[in-house]
PDB file of C-alpha atoms in Angstrom:
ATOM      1  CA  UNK A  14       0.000   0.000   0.000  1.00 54.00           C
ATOM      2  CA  UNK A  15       1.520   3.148  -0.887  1.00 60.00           C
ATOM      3  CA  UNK A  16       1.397   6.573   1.598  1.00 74.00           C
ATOM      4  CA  UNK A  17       1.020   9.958  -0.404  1.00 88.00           C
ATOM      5  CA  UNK A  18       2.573  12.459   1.884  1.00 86.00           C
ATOM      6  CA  UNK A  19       2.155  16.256   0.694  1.00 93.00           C
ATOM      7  CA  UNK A  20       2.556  19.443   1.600  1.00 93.00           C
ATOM      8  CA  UNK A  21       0.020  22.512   1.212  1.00 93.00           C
ATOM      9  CA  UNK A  22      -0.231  25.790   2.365  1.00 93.00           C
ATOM     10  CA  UNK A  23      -3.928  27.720   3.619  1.00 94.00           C
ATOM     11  CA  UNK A  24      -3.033  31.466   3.145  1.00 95.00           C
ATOM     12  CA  UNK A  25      -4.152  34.250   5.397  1.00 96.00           C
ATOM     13  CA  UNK A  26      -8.315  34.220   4.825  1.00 93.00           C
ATOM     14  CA  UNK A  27      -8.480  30.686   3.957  1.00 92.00           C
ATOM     15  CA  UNK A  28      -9.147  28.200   6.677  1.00 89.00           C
ATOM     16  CA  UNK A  29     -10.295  25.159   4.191  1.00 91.00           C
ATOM     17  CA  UNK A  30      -7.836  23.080   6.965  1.00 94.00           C
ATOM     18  CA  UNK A  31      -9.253  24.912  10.043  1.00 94.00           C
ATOM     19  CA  UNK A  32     -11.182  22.177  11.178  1.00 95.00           C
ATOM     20  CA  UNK A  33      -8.677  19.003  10.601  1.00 95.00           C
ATOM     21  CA  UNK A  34      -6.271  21.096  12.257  1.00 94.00           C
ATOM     22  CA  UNK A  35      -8.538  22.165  15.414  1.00 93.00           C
ATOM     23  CA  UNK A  36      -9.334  18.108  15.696  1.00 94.00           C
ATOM     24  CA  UNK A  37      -5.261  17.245  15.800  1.00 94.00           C
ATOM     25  CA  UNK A  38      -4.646  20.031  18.278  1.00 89.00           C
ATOM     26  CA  UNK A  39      -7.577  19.100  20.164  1.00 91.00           C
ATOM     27  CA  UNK A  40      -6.002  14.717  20.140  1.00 92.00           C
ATOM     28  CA  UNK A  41      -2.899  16.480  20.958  1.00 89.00           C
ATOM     29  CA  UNK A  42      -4.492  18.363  23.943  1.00 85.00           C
ATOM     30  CA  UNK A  43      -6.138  14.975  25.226  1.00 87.00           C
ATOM     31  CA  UNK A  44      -3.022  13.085  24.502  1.00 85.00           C
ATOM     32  CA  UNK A  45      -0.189  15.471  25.947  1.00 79.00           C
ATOM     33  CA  UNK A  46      -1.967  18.303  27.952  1.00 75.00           C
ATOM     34  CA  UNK A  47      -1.057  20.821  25.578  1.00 70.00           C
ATOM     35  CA  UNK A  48      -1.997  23.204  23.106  1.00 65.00           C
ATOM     36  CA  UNK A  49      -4.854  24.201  24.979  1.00 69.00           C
ATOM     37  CA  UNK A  50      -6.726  26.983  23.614  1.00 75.00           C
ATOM     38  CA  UNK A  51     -10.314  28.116  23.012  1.00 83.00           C
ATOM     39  CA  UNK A  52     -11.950  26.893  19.581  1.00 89.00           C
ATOM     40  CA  UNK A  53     -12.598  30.782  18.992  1.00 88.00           C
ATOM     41  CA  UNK A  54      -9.187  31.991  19.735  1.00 89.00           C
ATOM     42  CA  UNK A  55      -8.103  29.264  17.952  1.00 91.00           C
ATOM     43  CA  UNK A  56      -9.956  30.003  14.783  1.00 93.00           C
ATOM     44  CA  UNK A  57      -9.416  33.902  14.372  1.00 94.00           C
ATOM     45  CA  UNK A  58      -5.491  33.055  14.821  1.00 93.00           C
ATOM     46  CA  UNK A  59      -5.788  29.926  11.780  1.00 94.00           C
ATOM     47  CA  UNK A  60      -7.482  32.369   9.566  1.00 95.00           C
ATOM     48  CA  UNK A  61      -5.052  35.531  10.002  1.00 96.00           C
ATOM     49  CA  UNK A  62      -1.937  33.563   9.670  1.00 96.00           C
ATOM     50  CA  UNK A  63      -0.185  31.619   7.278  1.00 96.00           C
ATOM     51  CA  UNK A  64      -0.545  27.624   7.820  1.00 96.00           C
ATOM     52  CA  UNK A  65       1.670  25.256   6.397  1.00 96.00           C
ATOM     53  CA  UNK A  66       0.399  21.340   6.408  1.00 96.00           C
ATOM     54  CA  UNK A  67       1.412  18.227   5.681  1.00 96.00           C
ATOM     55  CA  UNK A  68      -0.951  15.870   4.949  1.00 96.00           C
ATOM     56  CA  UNK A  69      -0.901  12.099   4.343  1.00 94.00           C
ATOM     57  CA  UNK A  70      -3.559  10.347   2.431  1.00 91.00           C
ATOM     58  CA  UNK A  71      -5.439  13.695   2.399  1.00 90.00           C
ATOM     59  CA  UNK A  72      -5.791  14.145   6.513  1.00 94.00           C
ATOM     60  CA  UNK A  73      -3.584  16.888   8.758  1.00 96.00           C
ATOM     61  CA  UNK A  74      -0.929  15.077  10.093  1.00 96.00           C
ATOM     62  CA  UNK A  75       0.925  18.239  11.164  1.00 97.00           C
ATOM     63  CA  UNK A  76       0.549  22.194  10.914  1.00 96.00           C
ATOM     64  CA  UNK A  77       2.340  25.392  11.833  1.00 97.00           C
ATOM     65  CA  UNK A  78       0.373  28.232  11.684  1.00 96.00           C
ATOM     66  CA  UNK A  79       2.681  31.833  11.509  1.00 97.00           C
ATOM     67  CA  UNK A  80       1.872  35.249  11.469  1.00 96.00           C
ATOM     68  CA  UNK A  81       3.219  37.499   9.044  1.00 94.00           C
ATOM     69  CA  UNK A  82       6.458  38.480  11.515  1.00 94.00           C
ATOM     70  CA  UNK A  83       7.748  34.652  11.434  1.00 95.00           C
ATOM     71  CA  UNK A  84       5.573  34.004  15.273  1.00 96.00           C
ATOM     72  CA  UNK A  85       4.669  30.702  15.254  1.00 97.00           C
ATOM     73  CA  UNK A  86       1.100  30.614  16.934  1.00 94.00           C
ATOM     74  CA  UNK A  87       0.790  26.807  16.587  1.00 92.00           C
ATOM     75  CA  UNK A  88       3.011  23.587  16.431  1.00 95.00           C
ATOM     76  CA  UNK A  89       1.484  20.380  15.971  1.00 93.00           C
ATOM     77  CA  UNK A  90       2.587  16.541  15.083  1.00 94.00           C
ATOM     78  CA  UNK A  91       0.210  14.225  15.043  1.00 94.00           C
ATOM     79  CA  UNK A  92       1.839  11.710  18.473  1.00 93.00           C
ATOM     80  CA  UNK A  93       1.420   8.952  15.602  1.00 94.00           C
ATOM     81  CA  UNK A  94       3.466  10.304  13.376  1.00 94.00           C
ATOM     82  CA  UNK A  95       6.208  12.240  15.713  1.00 91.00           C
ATOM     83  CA  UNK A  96      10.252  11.152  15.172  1.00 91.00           C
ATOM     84  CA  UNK A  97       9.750  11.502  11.282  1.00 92.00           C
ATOM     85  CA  UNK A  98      10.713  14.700  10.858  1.00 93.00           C
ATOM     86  CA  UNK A  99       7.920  16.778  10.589  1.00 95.00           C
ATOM     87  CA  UNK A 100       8.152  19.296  13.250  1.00 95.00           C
ATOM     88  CA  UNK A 101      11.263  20.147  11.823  1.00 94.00           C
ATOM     89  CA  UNK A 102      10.427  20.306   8.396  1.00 94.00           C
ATOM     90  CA  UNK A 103       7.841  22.881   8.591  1.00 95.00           C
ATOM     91  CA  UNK A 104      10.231  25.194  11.344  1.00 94.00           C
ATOM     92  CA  UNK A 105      12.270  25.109   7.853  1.00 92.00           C
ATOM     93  CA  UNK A 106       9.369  25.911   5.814  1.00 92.00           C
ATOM     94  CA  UNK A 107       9.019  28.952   7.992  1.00 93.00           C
ATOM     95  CA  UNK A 108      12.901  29.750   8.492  1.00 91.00           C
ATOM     96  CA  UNK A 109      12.978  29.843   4.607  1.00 89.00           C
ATOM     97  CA  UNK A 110      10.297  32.399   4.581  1.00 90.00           C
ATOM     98  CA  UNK A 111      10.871  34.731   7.488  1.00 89.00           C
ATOM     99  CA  UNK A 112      14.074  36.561   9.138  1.00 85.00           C
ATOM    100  CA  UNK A 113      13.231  35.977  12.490  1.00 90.00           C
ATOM    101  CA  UNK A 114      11.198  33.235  13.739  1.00 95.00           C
ATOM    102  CA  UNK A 115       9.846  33.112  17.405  1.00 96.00           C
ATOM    103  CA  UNK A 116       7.456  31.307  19.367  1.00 96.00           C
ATOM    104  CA  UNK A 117       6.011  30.501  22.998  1.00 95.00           C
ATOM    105  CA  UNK A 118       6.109  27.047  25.042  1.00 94.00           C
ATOM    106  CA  UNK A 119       5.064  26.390  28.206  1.00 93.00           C
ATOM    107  CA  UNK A 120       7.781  25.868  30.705  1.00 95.00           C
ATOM    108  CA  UNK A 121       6.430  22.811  32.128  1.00 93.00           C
ATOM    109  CA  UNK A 122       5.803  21.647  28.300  1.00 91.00           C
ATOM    110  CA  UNK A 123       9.614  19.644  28.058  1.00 92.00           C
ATOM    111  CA  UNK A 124       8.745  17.844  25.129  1.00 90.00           C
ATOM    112  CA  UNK A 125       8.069  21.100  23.308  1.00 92.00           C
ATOM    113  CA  UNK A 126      11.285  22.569  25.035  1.00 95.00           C
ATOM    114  CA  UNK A 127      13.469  19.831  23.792  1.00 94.00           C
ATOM    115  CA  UNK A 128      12.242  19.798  20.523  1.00 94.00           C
ATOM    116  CA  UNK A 129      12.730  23.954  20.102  1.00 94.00           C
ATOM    117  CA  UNK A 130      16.221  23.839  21.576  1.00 92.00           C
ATOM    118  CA  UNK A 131      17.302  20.877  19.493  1.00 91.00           C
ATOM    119  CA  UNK A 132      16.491  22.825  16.293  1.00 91.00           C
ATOM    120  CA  UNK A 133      18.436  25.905  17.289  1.00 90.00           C
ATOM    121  CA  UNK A 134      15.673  28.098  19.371  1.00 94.00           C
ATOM    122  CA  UNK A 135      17.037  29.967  22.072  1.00 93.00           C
ATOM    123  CA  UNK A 136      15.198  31.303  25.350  1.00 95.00           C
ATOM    124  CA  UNK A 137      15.062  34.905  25.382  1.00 95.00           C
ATOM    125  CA  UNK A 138      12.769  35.201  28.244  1.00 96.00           C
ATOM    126  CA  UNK A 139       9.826  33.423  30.819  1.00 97.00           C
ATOM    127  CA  UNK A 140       6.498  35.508  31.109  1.00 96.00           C
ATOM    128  CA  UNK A 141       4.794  34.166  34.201  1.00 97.00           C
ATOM    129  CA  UNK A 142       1.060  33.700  34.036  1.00 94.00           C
ATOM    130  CA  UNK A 143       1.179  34.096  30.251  1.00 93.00           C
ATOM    131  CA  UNK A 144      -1.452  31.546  29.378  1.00 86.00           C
ATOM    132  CA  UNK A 145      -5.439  31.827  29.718  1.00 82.00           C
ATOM    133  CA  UNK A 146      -4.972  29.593  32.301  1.00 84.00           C
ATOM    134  CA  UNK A 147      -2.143  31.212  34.834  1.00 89.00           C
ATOM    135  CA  UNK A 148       0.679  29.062  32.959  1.00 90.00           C
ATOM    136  CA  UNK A 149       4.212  30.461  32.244  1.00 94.00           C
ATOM    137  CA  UNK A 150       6.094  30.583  29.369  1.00 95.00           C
ATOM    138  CA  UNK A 151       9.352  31.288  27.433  1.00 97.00           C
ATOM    139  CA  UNK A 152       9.457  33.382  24.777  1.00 97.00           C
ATOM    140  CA  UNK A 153      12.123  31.575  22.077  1.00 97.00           C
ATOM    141  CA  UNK A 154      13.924  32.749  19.124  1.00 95.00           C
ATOM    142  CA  UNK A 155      15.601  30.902  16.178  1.00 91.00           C
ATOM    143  CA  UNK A 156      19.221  31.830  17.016  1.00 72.00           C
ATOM    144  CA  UNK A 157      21.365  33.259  14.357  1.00 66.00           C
ATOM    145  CA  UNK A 158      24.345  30.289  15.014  1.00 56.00           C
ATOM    146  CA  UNK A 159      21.079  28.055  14.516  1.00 56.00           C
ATOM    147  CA  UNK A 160      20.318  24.845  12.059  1.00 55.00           C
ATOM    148  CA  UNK A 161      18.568  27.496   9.879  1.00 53.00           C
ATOM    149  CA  UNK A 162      20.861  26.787   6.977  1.00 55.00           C
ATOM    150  CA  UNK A 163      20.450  22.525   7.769  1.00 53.00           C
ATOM    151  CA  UNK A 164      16.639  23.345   8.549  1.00 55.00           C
ATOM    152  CA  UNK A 165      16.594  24.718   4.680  1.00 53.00           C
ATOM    153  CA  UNK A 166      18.587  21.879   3.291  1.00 55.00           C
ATOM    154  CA  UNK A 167      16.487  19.093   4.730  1.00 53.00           C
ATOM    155  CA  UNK A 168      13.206  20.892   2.947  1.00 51.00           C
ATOM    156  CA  UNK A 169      15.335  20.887   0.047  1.00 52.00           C
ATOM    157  CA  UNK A 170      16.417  17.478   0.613  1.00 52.00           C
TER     158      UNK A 170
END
């Protein structure tokens, strides 16, 4: 049985992946904890940013969603799928495309942590009681002595 992987992109003002991605956020949430925001909030943040998927037999295995400064709003792997790669292809999607690329993670989240730091993100800062819900976070940044330029080659690749 073959696997058709592919990669698409919903521009700002189109949100025809909104809802796959909301329903892998929302496993995610049930599986790890995380990602745990409002469907609303949610929503208005898909549709104003840029989303990159990957999809694999036509279903959201994995999304970042960016604003137009490089932030990355949302992260998400499908757990099935993590350790191929993904996460780290579309950070290079998004490293190709922006200067600076940033993004929030829970401090408690060490998965997330790991994952950032291994790619070349850099803690700038914590913001206590950041989240909706009293959690803190660090602010990150892609460092400029990152894996941007290997982050590139593997989307090449």
């Amino acid at each position: 049985m073959s696997v058709n992987v592919e990669r698409r992109t919903d521009p700002p003002g189109d949100a025809e992946h909104v809802r796959e991605a909301w329903d892998l956020k929302e496993r995610i949430h049930r599986v790890d904890g995380v990602l745990r925001q409002r469907r609303g909030f949610f929503t208005d943040a898909y549709r104003r940013s840029t989303t990159h998927l990957i999809l694999e037999d036509d279903a959201v295995i994995a999304f970042a969603s960016v604003r137009r400064d490089g932030y990355v709003l949302f992260l998400a792997v499908d757990p099935d799928h993590r350790g191929r790669g993904l996460g780290e292809r579309l950070v290079a999607d998004v490293a190709d495309e922006y200067q600076s690329v940033s993004c929030h993670a829970r401090t408690t989240n060490e998965r997330a942590l790991g994952f950032y730091e291994h790619i070349g993100f850099e803690v700038k800062r914590r913001i206590d009681g950041y989240y909706e819900d009293g959690g803190d976070a660090y602010y990150l940044t892609l460092g400029p002595n990152s894996l941007r330029e290997r982050l590139s080659e593997f989307v090449r690749g």
